[in-house]
Coordinates of N, CA, C and O in Angstrom, one line a residue:
M1 N -41.8 70.6 92.1 CA -41.9 71.3 91.3 C -40.4 71.6 90.5 O -40.0 71.3 91.1
A2 N -41.0 71.2 89.0 CA -40.4 71.9 87.6 C -39.7 72.8 88.3 O -40.2 74.1 87.8
R3 N -38.0 72.7 87.9 CA -37.8 74.6 87.5 C -37.3 74.7 86.1 O -37.4 73.4 85.4
N4 N -37.1 75.5 85.7 CA -36.5 75.9 84.6 C -35.4 76.5 84.5 O -34.6 76.9 84.9
W5 N -34.7 75.8 83.0 CA -33.2 76.7 82.8 C -33.2 78.3 83.1 O -32.2 78.9 83.6
P6 N -34.2 78.8 82.3 CA -33.6 80.6 83.0 C -33.8 80.8 84.1 O -33.3 81.5 85.0
A7 N -34.1 79.8 84.8 CA -34.3 80.4 86.5 C -32.7 79.8 87.2 O -32.4 80.6 87.8
L8 N -32.2 79.2 86.5 CA -30.5 78.9 86.7 C -30.0 80.1 85.8 O -29.1 81.1 86.7
R9 N -30.8 80.8 84.8 CA -29.6 82.3 84.3 C -30.5 83.0 85.9 O -29.0 83.7 85.8
R10 N -31.4 83.2 86.1 CA -31.1 83.9 87.3 C -30.8 83.9 88.5 O -30.3 85.1 89.4
L11 N -30.4 82.5 88.5 CA -29.7 82.4 90.3 C -28.0 82.8 89.7 O -27.7 83.3 90.1
A12 N -27.7 82.5 88.0 CA -26.2 83.1 88.3 C -26.2 84.1 88.6 O -24.9 85.7 88.5
A13 N -27.5 85.3 87.9 CA -27.2 86.8 87.6 C -27.5 87.2 90.0 O -26.3 87.8 90.1
A14 N -28.3 86.6 90.1 CA -28.2 86.9 91.7 C -26.6 86.5 92.1 O -26.8 87.3 93.2
S15 N -26.4 85.7 92.0 CA -24.7 84.8 91.9 C -23.5 86.2 92.0 O -22.2 86.4 93.3
T16 N -23.5 85.9 90.9 CA -22.8 87.8 90.6 C -22.8 88.5 91.6 O -22.1 89.7 91.8
L17 N -24.2 89.3 91.9 CA -24.2 90.7 92.4 C -24.2 90.2 93.4 O -23.4 91.1 94.3
A18 N -23.9 89.1 93.9 CA -23.6 88.3 95.5 C -21.9 88.6 95.7 O -21.9 89.5 96.8
L19 N -21.2 88.7 94.7 CA -20.1 89.1 94.7 C -19.6 90.1 94.5 O -18.6 90.5 95.3
I20 N -20.6 90.8 94.0 CA -20.3 92.6 93.4 C -20.9 93.0 95.3 O -20.0 94.2 95.3
A21 N -22.0 92.5 95.8 CA -21.9 93.4 97.0 C -21.5 93.3 98.5 O -21.6 93.9 99.0
L22 N -20.0 92.0 98.7 CA -19.1 92.2 99.0 C -18.5 93.6 99.0 O -17.0 93.7 98.3
P23 N -18.8 94.5 100.2 CA -17.0 95.8 100.2 C -15.9 95.0 99.8 O -15.6 94.0 100.7
G24 N -14.6 95.8 99.5 CA -13.6 96.0 99.9 C -13.2 94.0 99.4 O -12.2 94.1 99.8
L25 N -13.7 93.7 97.7 CA -12.9 92.8 98.0 C -12.1 92.7 96.1 O -13.0 92.1 95.5
S26 N -10.7 92.4 96.1 CA -10.4 92.2 95.7 C -9.3 91.3 95.6 O -9.2 91.2 96.7
G27 N -9.1 90.1 94.8 CA -8.3 89.6 94.3 C -9.6 87.7 93.9 O -10.3 88.3 93.6
C28 N -9.0 87.1 94.7 CA -9.7 85.5 93.7 C -10.6 85.2 94.5 O -11.2 85.3 96.0
K29 N -11.5 85.5 92.7 CA -13.1 85.2 93.3 C -13.7 83.9 92.4 O -12.9 84.1 91.3
K30 N -14.2 83.0 93.0 CA -14.5 81.6 91.7 C -16.0 82.0 91.9 O -16.8 81.7 92.7
M31 N -16.4 80.8 90.7 CA -17.5 80.5 90.0 C -18.2 79.4 89.3 O -16.8 79.9 88.1
M32 N -18.6 79.0 89.9 CA -18.2 77.4 89.1 C -19.8 76.8 89.1 O -20.7 76.5 89.8
F33 N -19.7 76.5 87.6 CA -21.4 75.8 87.3 C -20.8 74.4 87.1 O -19.9 74.2 86.0
D34 N -21.3 73.5 87.6 CA -20.6 72.0 88.0 C -21.9 70.8 87.3 O -23.6 71.3 88.6
F35 N -22.7 70.8 85.7 CA -23.2 70.1 85.3 C -23.0 68.8 85.7 O -22.1 68.0 85.3
T36 N -23.8 67.5 86.1 CA -23.9 66.3 86.3 C -24.9 65.6 84.6 O -25.8 65.7 85.5
V37 N -24.2 64.6 84.3 CA -25.7 64.5 83.1 C -25.3 62.9 83.4 O -24.9 62.4 84.1
N38 N -26.5 62.9 84.2 CA -27.6 61.3 84.7 C -28.2 59.9 83.2 O -28.3 60.5 81.9
A39 N -27.9 59.5 83.8 CA -28.2 58.1 82.8 C -29.3 58.1 82.0 O -29.5 57.5 81.5
D40 N -30.1 58.5 83.0 CA -31.9 59.1 82.9 C -32.2 59.7 82.2 O -33.2 60.3 81.5
D41 N -31.2 60.4 81.0 CA -31.0 61.9 80.4 C -31.3 62.9 81.2 O -32.7 63.6 80.4
T42 N -31.4 63.3 82.1 CA -31.7 64.7 83.2 C -30.1 65.0 83.2 O -28.8 64.2 82.8
I43 N -29.6 66.5 83.3 CA -28.8 66.7 84.0 C -29.1 67.7 85.4 O -30.5 68.3 86.1
S44 N -28.2 67.7 86.0 CA -28.2 68.4 87.4 C -27.5 69.3 87.5 O -26.2 69.1 86.6
A45 N -27.3 70.1 88.5 CA -26.7 71.6 88.2 C -26.7 71.9 89.5 O -27.4 71.9 90.9
T46 N -24.9 72.1 90.0 CA -24.8 73.4 91.5 C -23.7 74.5 90.6 O -23.3 74.1 89.7
T47 N -23.7 75.0 91.9 CA -23.2 76.1 90.9 C -22.4 77.0 92.8 O -23.3 76.6 93.8
I48 N -21.1 76.9 92.5 CA -20.1 77.4 93.6 C -19.6 79.0 93.3 O -19.8 79.4 92.6
I49 N -20.3 79.8 94.5 CA -20.1 81.2 94.6 C -19.1 81.2 95.6 O -19.1 81.1 97.4
A50 N -17.7 81.8 95.3 CA -16.4 81.6 96.9 C -15.9 82.7 96.4 O -15.6 83.1 95.5
C51 N -15.2 83.8 97.5 CA -13.8 84.3 97.5 C -12.5 83.5 97.9 O -12.9 82.6 99.4
E52 N -11.7 83.7 98.1 CA -10.4 83.5 98.9 C -10.7 83.9 100.1 O -11.1 84.8 100.2
D53 N -10.1 83.3 100.7 CA -10.3 82.8 102.4 C -9.5 84.4 103.1 O -10.1 84.9 103.8
S54 N -8.1 84.7 102.8 CA -7.4 85.8 103.0 C -8.3 87.0 102.8 O -8.0 87.8 103.6
I55 N -8.8 87.0 101.9 CA -9.8 88.1 101.1 C -10.4 88.5 101.9 O -10.5 90.0 102.5
L56 N -11.5 87.6 102.5 CA -12.9 87.5 102.8 C -12.7 88.0 104.8 O -12.7 88.9 104.8
E57 N -10.8 87.4 105.2 CA -10.8 88.0 106.6 C -10.2 89.2 106.8 O -10.9 90.2 107.3
Q58 N -9.9 89.6 105.6 CA -8.9 90.8 105.8 C -10.6 91.8 105.1 O -10.5 93.0 106.4
A59 N -11.1 91.5 104.3 CA -11.9 92.5 103.8 C -13.0 92.5 105.3 O -14.4 93.2 105.9
A60 N -13.6 91.5 106.5 CA -14.5 91.3 107.4 C -13.6 92.4 108.5 O -14.5 92.4 109.2
Q61 N -12.8 91.9 108.5 CA -11.7 92.1 109.7 C -12.2 94.4 110.0 O -12.2 94.8 110.5
D62 N -11.9 94.9 108.4 CA -12.0 95.8 108.2 C -14.1 96.5 108.3 O -13.5 97.5 108.7
E63 N -14.4 95.8 107.9 CA -15.8 95.9 108.2 C -16.5 95.9 110.0 O -17.3 95.8 110.9
G64 N -14.8 95.1 111.2 CA -15.2 95.3 111.8 C -16.1 93.8 112.8 O -17.2 93.7 113.4
Q65 N -16.4 92.7 111.6 CA -17.3 91.7 111.6 C -16.4 90.3 111.1 O -15.0 90.0 110.9
T66 N -17.2 89.4 111.4 CA -16.7 87.5 111.3 C -16.6 87.4 109.5 O -17.9 88.7 109.3
V67 N -15.8 86.8 109.4 CA -16.6 85.9 107.8 C -17.8 85.9 107.5 O -18.6 86.8 106.9
E68 N -18.5 84.7 108.7 CA -19.9 84.8 108.6 C -20.6 86.3 108.6 O -21.6 85.8 107.8
E69 N -20.1 86.7 109.6 CA -21.1 88.4 109.7 C -21.2 89.1 108.4 O -22.0 89.9 107.6
F70 N -20.0 88.6 107.9 CA -19.7 89.7 106.3 C -20.5 88.8 105.1 O -21.2 89.4 104.8
L71 N -20.2 88.0 105.6 CA -21.0 86.8 104.0 C -22.8 87.1 104.1 O -23.2 87.6 103.7
A72 N -23.0 87.1 105.1 CA -24.2 87.3 105.8 C -24.6 88.6 105.6 O -26.0 89.2 105.3
A73 N -24.2 89.9 105.4 CA -24.4 91.0 105.0 C -24.6 91.1 103.9 O -25.0 92.5 103.3
S74 N -24.1 90.6 103.1 CA -24.7 90.3 101.6 C -26.1 90.5 100.7 O -26.1 91.2 100.4
G75 N -26.5 89.7 102.0 CA -27.7 89.8 101.6 C -28.0 89.4 100.6 O -29.4 88.8 100.0
F76 N -27.3 87.8 99.8 CA -27.2 87.0 98.6 C -28.3 86.4 99.1 O -29.5 85.9 98.8
E77 N -28.2 85.5 100.6 CA -29.7 84.4 100.6 C -30.8 85.3 100.8 O -31.9 84.4 100.1
E78 N -31.2 86.1 101.8 CA -32.3 87.1 101.1 C -32.4 87.0 99.9 O -33.9 86.6 99.9
R79 N -32.0 87.4 99.3 CA -31.9 87.9 97.9 C -32.6 86.7 97.2 O -34.1 86.5 96.5
L80 N -32.0 85.9 97.1 CA -32.2 83.8 96.3 C -33.8 83.9 97.0 O -34.9 83.5 96.6
A81 N -34.2 84.3 98.9 CA -35.1 83.8 98.8 C -36.8 84.3 99.0 O -37.4 83.3 98.7
A82 N -36.0 85.3 98.8 CA -37.6 86.7 98.1 C -37.4 86.0 96.8 O -38.2 86.6 96.3
A83 N -36.7 86.1 95.7 CA -37.1 86.2 94.6 C -37.9 85.4 93.3 O -38.1 83.3 94.6
P84 N -38.8 85.6 93.4 CA -39.9 84.6 93.3 C -39.5 82.7 92.3 O -38.9 83.3 91.1
G85 N -40.0 81.9 92.6 CA -39.9 81.0 91.9 C -38.7 80.2 92.8 O -37.9 78.8 92.5
L86 N -37.2 80.5 92.7 CA -35.5 80.3 92.9 C -36.1 79.7 94.3 O -34.8 78.5 94.6
A87 N -36.3 80.2 95.7 CA -35.8 79.6 96.7 C -36.8 78.3 97.0 O -36.1 77.5 97.6
E88 N -37.5 77.9 96.2 CA -38.4 76.5 96.1 C -37.2 74.7 94.8 O -37.7 73.7 94.9
Q89 N -36.6 76.1 93.8 CA -35.8 75.8 93.0 C -34.2 75.0 93.3 O -33.7 74.0 92.8
F90 N -34.1 76.1 94.7 CA -32.5 75.8 94.9 C -32.5 75.5 96.4 O -33.1 76.6 97.1
T91 N -31.2 74.7 96.6 CA -30.2 75.2 98.2 C -29.5 75.8 97.8 O -28.6 75.3 97.0
V92 N -29.2 76.2 99.1 CA -28.1 76.9 99.4 C -27.8 76.7 100.2 O -27.6 76.4 101.7
D93 N -26.4 76.1 101.2 CA -25.4 75.3 101.8 C -23.9 76.9 101.8 O -23.9 77.3 101.1
D94 N -23.1 76.7 102.8 CA -21.8 77.3 103.1 C -21.2 76.7 102.3 O -21.2 75.0 101.9
Y95 N -20.5 77.1 101.7 CA -19.1 76.1 101.1 C -17.6 76.5 101.7 O -17.6 77.2 101.7
A96 N -17.2 75.5 101.8 CA -15.2 76.3 101.9 C -14.2 75.2 102.0 O -14.7 73.8 102.2
A97 N -13.7 75.4 100.8 CA -12.6 73.9 100.0 C -12.1 75.1 99.8 O -11.9 76.2 99.1
D98 N -10.7 74.5 99.5 CA -9.8 74.6 98.5 C -9.1 76.5 98.9 O -9.3 77.1 98.1
G99 N -8.9 77.1 100.1 CA -8.6 78.0 100.3 C -10.0 78.9 100.2 O -9.9 80.1 100.1
H100 N -11.1 78.6 99.8 CA -12.1 79.6 99.5 C -13.3 79.6 100.1 O -14.2 78.5 100.5
T101 N -14.1 80.8 100.3 CA -15.1 80.0 101.0 C -16.2 81.2 101.0 O -16.4 82.3 99.7
G102 N -17.7 80.5 100.3 CA -19.2 80.9 100.2 C -19.8 80.2 99.5 O -20.4 79.9 101.6
W103 N -20.9 80.3 99.1 CA -21.9 79.7 99.0 C -22.5 78.5 97.7 O -21.3 78.7 96.6
I104 N -22.7 77.0 97.9 CA -22.6 76.5 96.7 C -24.5 76.0 97.2 O -25.0 76.0 97.9
I105 N -24.6 76.3 95.6 CA -25.9 76.6 95.2 C -26.7 75.4 94.8 O -25.9 74.7 93.5
A106 N -27.4 74.3 95.3 CA -27.9 73.3 94.3 C -29.0 72.5 93.7 O -30.2 72.8 94.8
G107 N -29.8 72.3 92.9 CA -30.6 72.5 92.3 C -31.7 71.3 92.8 O -31.0 70.8 92.7
V108 N -33.1 71.3 93.1 CA -34.0 70.7 93.7 C -34.4 69.2 93.0 O -34.2 68.2 93.9
E109 N -34.3 69.3 92.1 CA -34.3 68.0 91.5 C -34.1 68.2 89.8 O -33.1 69.2 89.2
P110 N -33.5 67.2 89.2 CA -32.8 67.4 87.8 C -33.6 67.5 86.8 O -35.1 67.0 87.1
Q111 N -32.9 67.9 85.3 CA -34.2 68.7 84.3 C -33.7 67.7 83.1 O -32.6 67.6 83.0
P112 N -34.5 67.6 82.3 CA -34.4 67.1 81.0 C -32.8 67.7 80.2 O -33.1 68.6 80.2
L113 N -32.4 66.3 79.5 CA -31.4 66.7 79.2 C -31.4 68.4 78.2 O -30.9 69.4 77.9
G114 N -32.8 68.9 77.0 CA -32.9 69.9 76.2 C -33.4 70.8 77.1 O -33.3 72.0 76.1
A115 N -33.5 70.9 78.1 CA -33.9 72.4 78.5 C -32.1 73.3 79.4 O -32.7 74.2 79.3
L116 N -31.1 72.5 79.1 CA -29.9 73.1 79.2 C -29.8 74.4 78.5 O -30.0 74.7 76.9
A117 N -29.7 75.2 79.1 CA -29.0 77.0 78.3 C -28.4 77.6 79.6 O -28.4 77.3 80.0
P118 N -26.9 77.7 79.4 CA -25.9 78.6 80.3 C -26.4 79.0 80.8 O -26.7 80.5 80.7
P119 N -26.4 79.4 82.6 CA -25.8 80.5 82.6 C -25.5 81.4 83.0 O -24.3 81.4 82.3
G120 N -26.1 82.6 83.4 CA -25.0 83.9 83.7 C -24.8 84.2 82.6 O -24.2 85.4 81.5
L121 N -25.3 84.4 80.6 CA -24.5 84.6 79.8 C -25.5 86.4 79.3 O -27.1 85.5 79.8
I122 N -25.9 87.0 79.6 CA -26.5 88.3 79.8 C -26.0 88.7 78.0 O -25.9 88.8 77.4
G123 N -27.8 88.7 77.5 CA -27.9 89.3 76.0 C -27.6 88.5 75.3 O -28.1 88.7 74.6
Q124 N -27.9 86.7 75.5 CA -27.3 85.9 74.5 C -28.4 85.0 74.6 O -28.4 84.6 75.9
Q125 N -28.7 84.4 73.3 CA -29.7 83.3 73.2 C -28.6 82.1 73.7 O -27.3 81.8 73.5
P126 N -28.2 81.0 74.5 CA -28.4 79.6 74.6 C -27.8 79.3 73.5 O -28.3 79.0 72.2
T127 N -25.9 78.7 73.6 CA -25.2 78.2 72.1 C -24.8 76.9 72.8 O -23.5 76.4 72.5
L128 N -25.6 76.1 74.3 CA -25.0 75.1 73.9 C -26.5 73.6 73.3 O -27.1 74.3 73.6
D129 N -25.5 73.0 72.8 CA -26.3 71.5 72.9 C -26.1 70.6 73.7 O -24.9 69.7 73.4
L130 N -26.9 69.8 74.3 CA -26.6 68.6 75.2 C -27.8 67.5 74.3 O -28.9 67.8 74.9
R131 N -27.1 66.3 74.1 CA -28.0 64.7 74.1 C -27.3 63.9 74.0 O -26.0 63.8 73.8
R132 N -29.0 63.2 73.5 CA -28.1 61.6 74.2 C -28.5 61.2 72.3 O -29.4 61.4 71.8
E133 N -27.4 60.1 72.1 CA -28.2 59.9 70.3 C -27.4 58.5 70.5 O -26.0 58.0 71.0
G134 N -28.0 57.3 70.6 CA -28.0 56.1 71.1 C -27.4 56.1 72.4 O -27.7 56.8 73.6
D135 N -26.0 54.9 72.8 CA -25.8 55.1 74.2 C -24.9 56.1 74.4 O -24.3 56.1 75.1
E136 N -24.4 57.7 73.2 CA -23.9 58.6 73.9 C -24.4 59.8 73.9 O -25.3 60.3 72.9
F137 N -23.8 60.2 74.9 CA -24.0 61.7 75.4 C -23.2 62.8 74.4 O -22.2 62.4 73.7
I138 N -24.4 63.8 73.5 CA -23.1 64.8 73.1 C -23.4 66.3 73.2 O -24.9 66.7 73.5
L139 N -22.6 66.5 73.9 CA -22.2 68.4 73.8 C -21.2 69.2 73.2 O -20.3 68.2 72.9
S140 N -22.3 70.5 72.5 CA -21.6 71.1 72.0 C -22.1 72.4 71.6 O -22.9 72.0 71.9
G141 N -21.3 73.1 71.3 CA -21.8 74.5 71.6 C -19.7 75.5 71.6 O -19.3 75.1 72.1
V142 N -20.4 76.5 72.1 CA -20.2 78.0 72.9 C -20.1 78.3 74.1 O -21.4 78.8 74.4
I143 N -19.1 78.8 74.7 CA -19.6 79.4 76.1 C -19.1 80.2 75.8 O -17.8 80.2 76.6
D144 N -19.6 81.9 75.5 CA -19.4 83.2 75.3 C -19.1 84.1 76.1 O -20.0 84.3 76.9
M145 N -17.9 83.7 76.4 CA -18.1 84.6 77.8 C -17.5 86.1 78.2 O -17.4 87.1 78.4
A146 N -18.1 86.8 76.3 CA -17.6 87.7 75.9 C -19.2 88.7 76.3 O -18.9 90.2 76.3
G147 N -20.0 88.2 76.2 CA -21.3 88.0 76.7 C -21.5 88.6 78.1 O -22.0 89.4 78.4
F148 N -21.0 88.3 78.7 CA -21.2 88.1 80.2 C -20.4 89.6 80.3 O -21.2 90.4 81.5
T149 N -18.7 89.4 79.8 CA -18.6 90.9 80.7 C -19.3 92.2 80.2 O -18.9 93.4 80.7
A150 N -19.2 92.0 79.0 CA -19.8 93.1 78.2 C -21.4 93.6 78.4 O -21.7 94.3 78.4
G151 N -22.1 92.5 79.4 CA -23.1 93.1 80.1 C -23.2 93.2 81.3 O -24.1 93.4 82.3
A152 N -22.0 93.1 82.3 CA -21.4 93.7 83.3 C -22.1 94.6 83.4 O -22.5 95.1 85.1
A153 N -22.9 95.7 82.8 CA -23.0 96.8 83.5 C -24.4 97.1 84.5 O -24.8 97.6 84.6
A154 N -25.2 95.8 83.3 CA -25.9 95.9 84.1 C -26.7 95.1 85.1 O -27.7 95.0 85.8
F155 N -25.3 94.9 86.0 CA -25.4 93.9 87.1 C -24.7 94.8 87.8 O -25.1 95.6 89.7
T156 N -23.8 96.0 87.6 CA -22.7 96.8 87.9 C -23.5 98.6 88.6 O -23.2 99.2 89.0
G157 N -24.3 98.7 87.1 CA -24.6 100.0 86.9 C -23.5 100.7 86.2 O -24.2 102.2 87.0
G158 N -22.7 100.1 86.1 CA -21.3 101.2 85.0 C -20.9 101.8 86.4 O -19.5 101.8 86.1
D159 N -20.1 100.2 87.9 CA -19.4 101.5 88.2 C -18.4 100.5 88.2 O -18.2 99.3 87.8
P160 N -17.6 101.5 87.5 CA -15.7 100.9 87.3 C -15.6 99.9 88.4 O -14.7 98.4 88.1
E161 N -15.4 99.6 89.1 CA -14.6 99.1 90.3 C -15.6 97.8 89.7 O -14.7 96.4 90.3
A162 N -16.5 98.1 90.4 CA -17.7 96.4 90.3 C -17.5 95.4 89.2 O -17.1 94.7 89.1
E163 N -17.3 96.8 87.7 CA -17.0 95.4 86.0 C -15.8 95.2 86.8 O -15.3 94.0 85.9
Q164 N -14.7 95.9 87.2 CA -13.4 95.0 87.2 C -13.1 94.0 87.9 O -12.6 93.2 87.9
M165 N -14.3 94.3 89.2 CA -14.3 92.9 90.0 C -14.5 91.4 89.3 O -14.2 90.7 88.7
L166 N -15.5 91.3 87.8 CA -16.4 90.5 87.5 C -15.5 90.5 86.4 O -14.9 89.4 85.4
A167 N -14.2 90.9 85.9 CA -13.2 90.9 84.6 C -12.8 90.0 85.7 O -11.8 89.6 84.7
E168 N -12.3 90.3 86.6 CA -11.2 89.4 87.3 C -12.1 87.7 87.9 O -10.7 87.1 88.3
L169 N -13.4 88.1 87.6 CA -13.7 86.8 88.1 C -13.0 85.3 87.8 O -13.2 85.1 86.4
D170 N -12.9 84.5 88.2 CA -12.4 82.6 88.4 C -13.7 81.8 87.5 O -14.6 81.9 88.3
I171 N -14.1 81.9 86.2 CA -15.3 81.1 86.2 C -15.0 80.1 85.7 O -14.4 80.0 84.4
R172 N -15.4 79.0 86.1 CA -15.6 77.4 85.3 C -17.0 76.7 85.3 O -17.5 76.8 85.7
W173 N -16.7 76.2 84.0 CA -18.0 75.4 83.7 C -17.5 74.0 83.6 O -16.3 73.1 82.8
V174 N -18.4 72.9 84.6 CA -17.7 71.0 84.7 C -18.5 71.0 84.0 O -19.6 70.6 84.9
F175 N -18.6 69.5 83.2 CA -19.9 68.7 83.2 C -19.3 67.4 83.6 O -18.3 66.9 83.2
A176 N -19.8 66.5 84.0 CA -19.5 65.0 84.0 C -20.9 63.7 83.6 O -21.8 64.7 83.7
F177 N -20.4 63.0 83.2 CA -21.0 62.1 81.8 C -20.8 61.2 82.7 O -19.9 60.4 83.8
P178 N -21.8 60.1 82.5 CA -22.1 58.7 83.5 C -21.1 57.7 82.7 O -22.1 57.4 81.4
G179 N -19.7 57.4 82.0 CA -19.4 56.9 81.7 C -18.4 57.1 81.4 O -17.4 58.5 81.2
T180 N -17.6 56.6 80.3 CA -16.1 57.4 79.6 C -16.2 58.9 78.5 O -17.2 58.4 77.6
V181 N -16.0 59.6 78.9 CA -15.8 60.4 77.6 C -14.6 59.7 76.1 O -13.7 59.7 76.8
K182 N -15.4 59.6 75.3 CA -14.2 58.9 74.2 C -14.0 60.3 73.5 O -11.9 60.3 72.3
S183 N -14.2 61.3 73.6 CA -13.2 62.9 72.6 C -13.5 64.2 73.5 O -14.8 63.9 73.3
A184 N -12.9 65.2 73.0 CA -13.6 65.9 73.6 C -12.5 67.4 73.5 O -11.2 66.5 72.5
N185 N -12.6 68.8 73.0 CA -11.7 69.5 72.1 C -12.1 70.9 73.2 O -13.0 70.8 73.4

């Protein structure tokens, strides 16, 4: 089944909700969007949503749960499975690395380069352009996180604590290309 990048945007929204839904988490949380540009003019996407282990352990203990129970209580995997079209397009696995625990969400099949639209940007048009010119891939544009934080109220219902959690979120965008990167800025 082909998937589309608007689905990746909905996944990013669900991922953000997963972090907000975990009670008592203040501290290091990360969300990484990892894109692999393939030589056949397609792009694969993986998203990592995770919290620092010590923060998760304390929050789980405060709730009288194990970390696994605490993460399961967020309902993230159930929301993803119930979202129309998302469950068929993404796989969800446990993530544990670099002192963080959470989920890794991977796209089931690569998408054409022209389909790229950055996920998680609320109320904004995509501003990234990824194309192939001859033997080179060209990525240009801006990932404006101001739109992400400004639109936080859509996810948080205006809850100041949840908005603060979003403001402290470590978000990374990683692009891997098939071959040597000749220039970047």
